[in-house]
Every structure is written in structure tokens, then in C-alpha cells.
mmCIF file of C-alpha atoms in Angstrom:
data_model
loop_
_atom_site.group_PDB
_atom_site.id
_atom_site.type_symbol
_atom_site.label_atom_id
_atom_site.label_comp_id
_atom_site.label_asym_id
_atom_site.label_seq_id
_atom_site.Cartn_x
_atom_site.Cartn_y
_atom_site.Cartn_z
ATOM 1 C CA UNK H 1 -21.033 -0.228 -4.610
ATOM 2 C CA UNK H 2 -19.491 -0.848 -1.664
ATOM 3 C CA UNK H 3 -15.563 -0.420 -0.534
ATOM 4 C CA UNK H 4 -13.260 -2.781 1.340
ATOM 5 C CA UNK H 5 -14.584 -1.998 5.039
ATOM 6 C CA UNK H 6 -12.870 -2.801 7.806
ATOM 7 C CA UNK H 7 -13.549 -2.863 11.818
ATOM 8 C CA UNK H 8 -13.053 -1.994 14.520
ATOM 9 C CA UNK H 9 -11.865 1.528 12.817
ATOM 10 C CA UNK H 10 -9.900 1.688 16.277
ATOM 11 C CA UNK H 11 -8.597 -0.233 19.092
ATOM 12 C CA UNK H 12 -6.609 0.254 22.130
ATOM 13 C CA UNK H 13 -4.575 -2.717 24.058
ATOM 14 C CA UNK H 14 -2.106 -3.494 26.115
ATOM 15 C CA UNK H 15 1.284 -5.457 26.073
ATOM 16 C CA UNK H 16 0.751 -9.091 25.482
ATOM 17 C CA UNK H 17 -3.319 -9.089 24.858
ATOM 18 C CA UNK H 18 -4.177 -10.716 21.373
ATOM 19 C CA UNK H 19 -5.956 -8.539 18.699
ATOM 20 C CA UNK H 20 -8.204 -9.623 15.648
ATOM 21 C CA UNK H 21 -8.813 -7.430 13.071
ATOM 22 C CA UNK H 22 -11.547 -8.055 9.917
ATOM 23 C CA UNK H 23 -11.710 -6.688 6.517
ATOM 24 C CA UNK H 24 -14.903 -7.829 4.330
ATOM 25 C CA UNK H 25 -13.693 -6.983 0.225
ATOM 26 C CA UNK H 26 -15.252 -5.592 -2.365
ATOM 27 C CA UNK H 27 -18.070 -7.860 -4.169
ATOM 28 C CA UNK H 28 -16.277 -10.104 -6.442
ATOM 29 C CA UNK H 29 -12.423 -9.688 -5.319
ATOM 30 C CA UNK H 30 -11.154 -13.259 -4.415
ATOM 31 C CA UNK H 31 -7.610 -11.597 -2.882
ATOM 32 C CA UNK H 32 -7.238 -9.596 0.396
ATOM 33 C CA UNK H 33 -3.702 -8.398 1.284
ATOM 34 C CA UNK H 34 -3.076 -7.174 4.724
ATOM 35 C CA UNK H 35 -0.589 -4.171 5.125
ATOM 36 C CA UNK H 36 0.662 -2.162 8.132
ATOM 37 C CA UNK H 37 1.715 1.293 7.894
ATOM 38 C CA UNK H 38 3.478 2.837 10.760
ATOM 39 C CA UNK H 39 3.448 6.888 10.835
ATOM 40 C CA UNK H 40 5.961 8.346 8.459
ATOM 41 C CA UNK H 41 6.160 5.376 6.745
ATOM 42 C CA UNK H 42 4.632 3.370 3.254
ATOM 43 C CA UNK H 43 2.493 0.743 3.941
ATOM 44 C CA UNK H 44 4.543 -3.400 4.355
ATOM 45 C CA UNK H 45 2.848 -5.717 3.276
ATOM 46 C CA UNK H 46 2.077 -8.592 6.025
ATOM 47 C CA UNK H 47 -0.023 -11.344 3.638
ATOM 48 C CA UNK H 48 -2.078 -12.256 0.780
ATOM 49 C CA UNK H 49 -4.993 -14.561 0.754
ATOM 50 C CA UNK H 50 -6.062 -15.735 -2.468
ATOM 51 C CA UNK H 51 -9.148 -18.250 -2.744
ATOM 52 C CA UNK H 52 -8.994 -19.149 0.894
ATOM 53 C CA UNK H 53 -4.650 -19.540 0.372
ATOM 54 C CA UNK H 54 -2.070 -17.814 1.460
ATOM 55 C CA UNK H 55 -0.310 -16.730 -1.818
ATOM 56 C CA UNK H 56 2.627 -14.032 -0.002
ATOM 57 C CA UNK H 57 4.061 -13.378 2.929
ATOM 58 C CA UNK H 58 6.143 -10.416 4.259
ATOM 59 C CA UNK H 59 8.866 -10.573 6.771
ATOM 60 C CA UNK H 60 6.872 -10.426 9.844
ATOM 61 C CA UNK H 61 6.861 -12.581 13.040
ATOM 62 C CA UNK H 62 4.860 -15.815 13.343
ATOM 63 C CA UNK H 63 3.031 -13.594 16.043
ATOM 64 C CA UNK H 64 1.247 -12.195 12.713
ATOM 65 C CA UNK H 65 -1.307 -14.685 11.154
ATOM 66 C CA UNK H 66 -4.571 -14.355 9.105
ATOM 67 C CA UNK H 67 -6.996 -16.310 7.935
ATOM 68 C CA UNK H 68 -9.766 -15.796 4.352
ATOM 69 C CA UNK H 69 -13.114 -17.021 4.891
ATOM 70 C CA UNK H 70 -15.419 -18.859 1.954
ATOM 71 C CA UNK H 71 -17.177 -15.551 1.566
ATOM 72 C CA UNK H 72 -13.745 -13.750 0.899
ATOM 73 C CA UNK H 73 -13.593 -12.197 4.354
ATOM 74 C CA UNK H 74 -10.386 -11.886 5.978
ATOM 75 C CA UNK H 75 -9.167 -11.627 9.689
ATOM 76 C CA UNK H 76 -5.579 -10.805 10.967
ATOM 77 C CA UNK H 77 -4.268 -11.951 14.133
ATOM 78 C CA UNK H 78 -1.724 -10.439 16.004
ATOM 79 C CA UNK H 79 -0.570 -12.333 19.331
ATOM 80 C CA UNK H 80 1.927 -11.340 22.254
ATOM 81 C CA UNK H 81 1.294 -7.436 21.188
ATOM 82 C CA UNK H 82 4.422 -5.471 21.461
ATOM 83 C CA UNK H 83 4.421 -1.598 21.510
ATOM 84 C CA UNK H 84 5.914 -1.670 18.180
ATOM 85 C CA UNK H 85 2.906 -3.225 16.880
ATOM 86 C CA UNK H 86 1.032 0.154 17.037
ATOM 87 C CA UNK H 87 0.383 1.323 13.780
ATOM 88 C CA UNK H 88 -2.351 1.373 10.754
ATOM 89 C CA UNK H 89 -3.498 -1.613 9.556
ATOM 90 C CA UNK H 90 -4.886 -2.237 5.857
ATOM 91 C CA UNK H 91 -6.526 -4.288 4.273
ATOM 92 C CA UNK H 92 -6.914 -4.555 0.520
ATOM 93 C CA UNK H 93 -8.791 -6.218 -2.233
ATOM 94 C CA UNK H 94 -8.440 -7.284 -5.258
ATOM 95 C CA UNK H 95 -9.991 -9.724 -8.108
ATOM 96 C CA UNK H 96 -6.631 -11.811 -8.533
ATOM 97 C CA UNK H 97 -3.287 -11.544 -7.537
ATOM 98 C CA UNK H 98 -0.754 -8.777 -6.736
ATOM 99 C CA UNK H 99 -0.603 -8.054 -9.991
ATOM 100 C CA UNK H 100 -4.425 -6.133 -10.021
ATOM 101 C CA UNK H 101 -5.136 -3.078 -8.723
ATOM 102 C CA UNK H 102 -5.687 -3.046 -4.752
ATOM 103 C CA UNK H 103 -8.708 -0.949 -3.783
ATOM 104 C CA UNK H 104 -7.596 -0.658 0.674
ATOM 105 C CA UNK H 105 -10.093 -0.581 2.890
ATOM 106 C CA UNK H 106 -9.804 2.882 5.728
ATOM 107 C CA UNK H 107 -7.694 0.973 8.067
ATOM 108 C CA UNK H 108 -7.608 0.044 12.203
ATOM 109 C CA UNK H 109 -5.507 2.208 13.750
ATOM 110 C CA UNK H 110 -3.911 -0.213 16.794
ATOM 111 C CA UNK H 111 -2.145 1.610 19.864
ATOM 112 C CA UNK H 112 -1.053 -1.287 21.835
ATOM 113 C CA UNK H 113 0.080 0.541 25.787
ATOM 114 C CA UNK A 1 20.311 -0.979 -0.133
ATOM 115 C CA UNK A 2 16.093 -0.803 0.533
ATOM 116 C CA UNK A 3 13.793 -2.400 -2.290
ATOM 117 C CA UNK A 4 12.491 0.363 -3.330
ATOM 118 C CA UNK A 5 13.678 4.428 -2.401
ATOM 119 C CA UNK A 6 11.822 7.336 -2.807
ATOM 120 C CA UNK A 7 12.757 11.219 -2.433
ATOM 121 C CA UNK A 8 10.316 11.527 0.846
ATOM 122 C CA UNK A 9 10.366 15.264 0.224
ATOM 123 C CA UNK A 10 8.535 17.570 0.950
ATOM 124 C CA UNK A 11 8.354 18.905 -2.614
ATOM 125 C CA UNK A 12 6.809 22.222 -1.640
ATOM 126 C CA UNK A 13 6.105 23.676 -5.375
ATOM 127 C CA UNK A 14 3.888 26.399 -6.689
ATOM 128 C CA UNK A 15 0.437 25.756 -8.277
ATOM 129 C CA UNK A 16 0.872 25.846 -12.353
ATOM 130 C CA UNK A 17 4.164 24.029 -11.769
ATOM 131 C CA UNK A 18 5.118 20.694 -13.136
ATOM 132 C CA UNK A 19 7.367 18.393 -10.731
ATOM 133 C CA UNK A 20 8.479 15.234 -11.013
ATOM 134 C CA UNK A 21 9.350 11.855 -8.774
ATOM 135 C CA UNK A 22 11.624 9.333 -9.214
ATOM 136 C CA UNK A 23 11.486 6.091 -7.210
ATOM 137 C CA UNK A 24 14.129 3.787 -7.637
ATOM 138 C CA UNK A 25 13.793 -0.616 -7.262
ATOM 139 C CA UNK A 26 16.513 -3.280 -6.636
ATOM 140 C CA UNK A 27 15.013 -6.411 -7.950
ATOM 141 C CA UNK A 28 15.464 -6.667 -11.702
ATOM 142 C CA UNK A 29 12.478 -9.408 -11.566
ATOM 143 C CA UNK A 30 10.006 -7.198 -10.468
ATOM 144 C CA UNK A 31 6.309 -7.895 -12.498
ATOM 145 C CA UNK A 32 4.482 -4.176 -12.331
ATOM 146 C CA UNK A 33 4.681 -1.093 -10.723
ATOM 147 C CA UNK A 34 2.194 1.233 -10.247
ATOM 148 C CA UNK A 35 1.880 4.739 -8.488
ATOM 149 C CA UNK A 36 -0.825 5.059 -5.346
ATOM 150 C CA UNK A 37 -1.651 8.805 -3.982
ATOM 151 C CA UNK A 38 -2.496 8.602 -0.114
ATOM 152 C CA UNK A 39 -4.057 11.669 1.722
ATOM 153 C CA UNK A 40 -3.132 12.732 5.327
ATOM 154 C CA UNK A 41 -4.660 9.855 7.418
ATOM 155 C CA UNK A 42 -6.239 8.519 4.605
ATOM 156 C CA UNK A 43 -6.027 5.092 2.941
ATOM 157 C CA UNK A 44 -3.967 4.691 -0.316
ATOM 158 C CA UNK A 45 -5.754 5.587 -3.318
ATOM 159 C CA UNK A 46 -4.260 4.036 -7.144
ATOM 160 C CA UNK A 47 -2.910 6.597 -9.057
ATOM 161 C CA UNK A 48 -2.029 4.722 -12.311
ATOM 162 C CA UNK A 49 -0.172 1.667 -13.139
ATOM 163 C CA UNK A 50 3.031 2.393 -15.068
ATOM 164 C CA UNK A 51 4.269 0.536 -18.268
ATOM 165 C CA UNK A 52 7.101 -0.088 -19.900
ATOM 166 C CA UNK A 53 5.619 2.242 -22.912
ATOM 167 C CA UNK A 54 4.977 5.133 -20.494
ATOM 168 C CA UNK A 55 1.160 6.086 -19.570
ATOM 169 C CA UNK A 56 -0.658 9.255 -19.285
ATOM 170 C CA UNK A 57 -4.011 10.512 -17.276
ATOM 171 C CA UNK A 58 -4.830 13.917 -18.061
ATOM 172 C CA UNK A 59 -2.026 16.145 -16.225
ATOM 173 C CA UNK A 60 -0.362 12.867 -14.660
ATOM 174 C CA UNK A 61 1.981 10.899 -16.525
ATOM 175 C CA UNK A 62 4.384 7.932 -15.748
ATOM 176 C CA UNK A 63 7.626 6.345 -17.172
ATOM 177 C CA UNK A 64 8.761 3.038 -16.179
ATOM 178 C CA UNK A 65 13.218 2.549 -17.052
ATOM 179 C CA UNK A 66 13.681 -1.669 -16.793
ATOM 180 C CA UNK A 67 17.370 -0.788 -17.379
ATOM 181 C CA UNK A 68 17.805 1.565 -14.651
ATOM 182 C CA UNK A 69 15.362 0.032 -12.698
ATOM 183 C CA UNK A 70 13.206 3.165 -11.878
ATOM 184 C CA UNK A 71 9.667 4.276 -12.249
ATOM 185 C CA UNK A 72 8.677 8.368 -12.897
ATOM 186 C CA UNK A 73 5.354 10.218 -12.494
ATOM 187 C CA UNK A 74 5.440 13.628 -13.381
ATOM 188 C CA UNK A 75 2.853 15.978 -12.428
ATOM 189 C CA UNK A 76 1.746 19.238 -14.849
ATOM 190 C CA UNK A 77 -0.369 22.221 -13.878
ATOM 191 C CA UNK A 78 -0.192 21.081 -10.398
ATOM 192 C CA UNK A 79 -3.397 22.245 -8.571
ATOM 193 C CA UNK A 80 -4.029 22.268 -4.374
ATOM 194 C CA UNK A 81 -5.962 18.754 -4.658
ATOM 195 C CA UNK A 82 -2.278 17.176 -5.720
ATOM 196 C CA UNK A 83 -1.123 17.883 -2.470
ATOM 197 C CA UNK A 84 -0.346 14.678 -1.274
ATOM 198 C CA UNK A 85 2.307 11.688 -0.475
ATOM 199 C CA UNK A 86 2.884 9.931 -3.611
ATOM 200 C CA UNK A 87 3.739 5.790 -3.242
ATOM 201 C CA UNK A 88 5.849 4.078 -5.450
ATOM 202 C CA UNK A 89 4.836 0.490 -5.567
ATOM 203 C CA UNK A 90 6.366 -2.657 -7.044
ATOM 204 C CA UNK A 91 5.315 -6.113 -7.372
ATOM 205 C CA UNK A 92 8.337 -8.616 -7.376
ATOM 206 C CA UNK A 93 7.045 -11.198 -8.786
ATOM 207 C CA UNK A 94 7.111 -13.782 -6.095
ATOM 208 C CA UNK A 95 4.093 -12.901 -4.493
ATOM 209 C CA UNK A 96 5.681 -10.204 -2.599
ATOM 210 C CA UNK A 97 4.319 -6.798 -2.957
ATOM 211 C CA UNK A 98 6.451 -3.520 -1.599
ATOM 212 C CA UNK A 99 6.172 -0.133 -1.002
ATOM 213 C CA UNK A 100 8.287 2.786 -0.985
ATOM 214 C CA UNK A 101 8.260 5.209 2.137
ATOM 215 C CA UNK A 102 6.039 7.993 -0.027
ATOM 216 C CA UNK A 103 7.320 11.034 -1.207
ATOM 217 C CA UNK A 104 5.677 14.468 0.445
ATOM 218 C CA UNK A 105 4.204 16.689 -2.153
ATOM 219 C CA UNK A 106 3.083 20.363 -1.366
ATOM 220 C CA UNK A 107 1.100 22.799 -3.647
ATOM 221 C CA UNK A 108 1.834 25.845 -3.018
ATOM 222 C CA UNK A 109 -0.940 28.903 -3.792
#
């Protein structure tokens, strides 16, 4: 069976640019969670999407957003990039809420320059 | 105070040798808890989920305190493969999900 994939696996901007990242879930999982992970550092949790909704958010800027698609795809948007946006990104699935077990996808690793 | 604190190590400890992590939580609300393992530039990987009754997985076993708010995984007969950072994880409860920093673990041969 497939994992939570995720592209591009890396990407390289600049100040200011805009940056859209995509996760596709594992077969079945309604939820994706979006997470980044800066080095030395656990994972924060950005959002949840749950059928299509936003369920959670973590304390991130409006410049963060994401969307969940009918097929259960996600995409996170990042505008305005900052240096400090540079890290790992995840993305996780899972069936329901934050209560289930997330399965993360590999990650993007974002350098913004 | 953070949300949740780990011991970020590194635990540098012998193979054969049991050692155990403590990760400490501030919200008494919080749902479930659970214990991920995530490999050097690696994605995180569950470990187990921890209960109030305490859980075991072969050499792996986990405690969770609700009145000391904090959640245990001890480790026995630790081999090379554990070698690892170990992330406590806790659900609050309002649809906010949080993870500690990770604590370093290094078997030793």
C-alpha cells in the first residue's frame, strides 16, 4: 500500500516568492495535518483538514494557509517567505481526527534565500 | 513553561541497557499521548500510544501519570536500531496537536 507522499521532496526560494506544497494521504484517511519541523527541533503542528474542514490550527501567521481537496489531497501555502520559514515540512494522515495514529509523509525540505 | 518538555539528551547508553524518558505536559485536558521514534532526516515513525493502564511492545514499554501530568517509555535490551530521537506527543483536546523537542538516544556497542 502506499504512504503519505509528498512533493516537491525539495525546493529552494527566495525572500518574498510564494510556495505550495502537496501531500496526497494514504487510501482511506479523511485527515491531513501539516507540521513544520525546523532542525533541532519536534515537529509544530501548522493545520488539520478533516473532510474538506479545517478542524485545528497552530499559532502560525495568516501567511500559512492550506487547503483539502474532495479526493483528500492537501496543499499548504506559504506567502511573503521569510528566511525563518526554512525548515521541513510534513504532512500527515490519518482516518479521523488527532486522536488516530498519524502515518507522515517524507517531508519538503524548504530553504527560502 | 512549554506544553510539553523533554530531556533532549543525548542519552548515550550501552547496548543490553535499559533507559528510560520522561516527558512532561502542562494541560491537564489533554485527550492521548503517544510516543513517535524519528530517524536522522527521517520522517516520524509511531512508536506506541500510551494509556492510562500502561502498554507494552516487546522490549518497549510506556506509562502515562494524569496526576503528574507525564508520559514514560522505557526501553530494555537496548539494541543499535534504538538509536534514535524519541517524540513525546500530546493531543489537547481542542484540536491542537503538540510535540515535544525529541529526546537524543545513543546505543552504544
Amino acid at each position: 500500500d502506499a504512504g503519505v507522499t509528498q512533493s516537491p521532496t525539495h525546493l529552494i526560494k527566495t525572500r518574498g516568492q510564494h510556495v505550495t506544497l502537496r501531500c496526497s494521504p494514504i487510501s482511506g484517511h479523511k485527515s491531513v495535518s501539516w507540521y513544520q519541523q525546523v532542525l533541532g527541533q519536534g515537529p509544530q503542528f501548522i493545520f488539520q483538514y478533516y473532510e474538506k474542514e479545517e478542524r485545528g490550527r497552530g499559532n502560525f501567521p495568516d501567511r500559512f494557509s492550506a487547503r483539502q481537496f474532495p479526493n483528500y489531497s492537501s496543499e499548504l501555502n506559504v506567502n511573503a517567505l521569510l528566511l525563518g520559514d526554512s525548515a521541513l515540512y510534513l504532512c500527515a494522515s490519518s482516518y479521523g481526527t488527532l486522536t488516530d495514529t498519524q502515518y507522515f509523509g517524507p517531508g519538503t525540505r524548504l530553504t527560502v534565500l | 513553561r512549554k506544553e510539553v518538555e523533554q530531556d533532549p539528551g543525548p542519552f548515550n547508553v550501552p547496548e543490553g541497557a535499559t533507559v528510560a524518558f520522561n516527558c512532561t505536559y502542562s494541560n491537564s485536558a489533554s485527550q492521548s499521548f503517544f510516543w513517535y521514534r524519528q530517524d536522522c532526516r527521517k520522517e516520524p515513525k509511531l512508536l506506541m500510544s500510551v494509556y492510562s493502564s500502561g502498554n507494552e511492545d516487546g522490549r518497549f514499554t510506556a506509562q502515562l501519570n494524569r496526576a503528574s501530568q507525564y508520559i514514560s517509555l522505557l526501553i530494555r535490551d537496548s539494541k543499535l536500531s534504538d538509536s534514535a530521537t524519541y517524540l513525546c506527543v500530546v493531543n489537547r483536546g481542542d484540536d491542537k496537536i503538540i510535540f515535544g523537542k525529541g529526546t537524543r538516544l545513543h546505543i552504544l556497542p
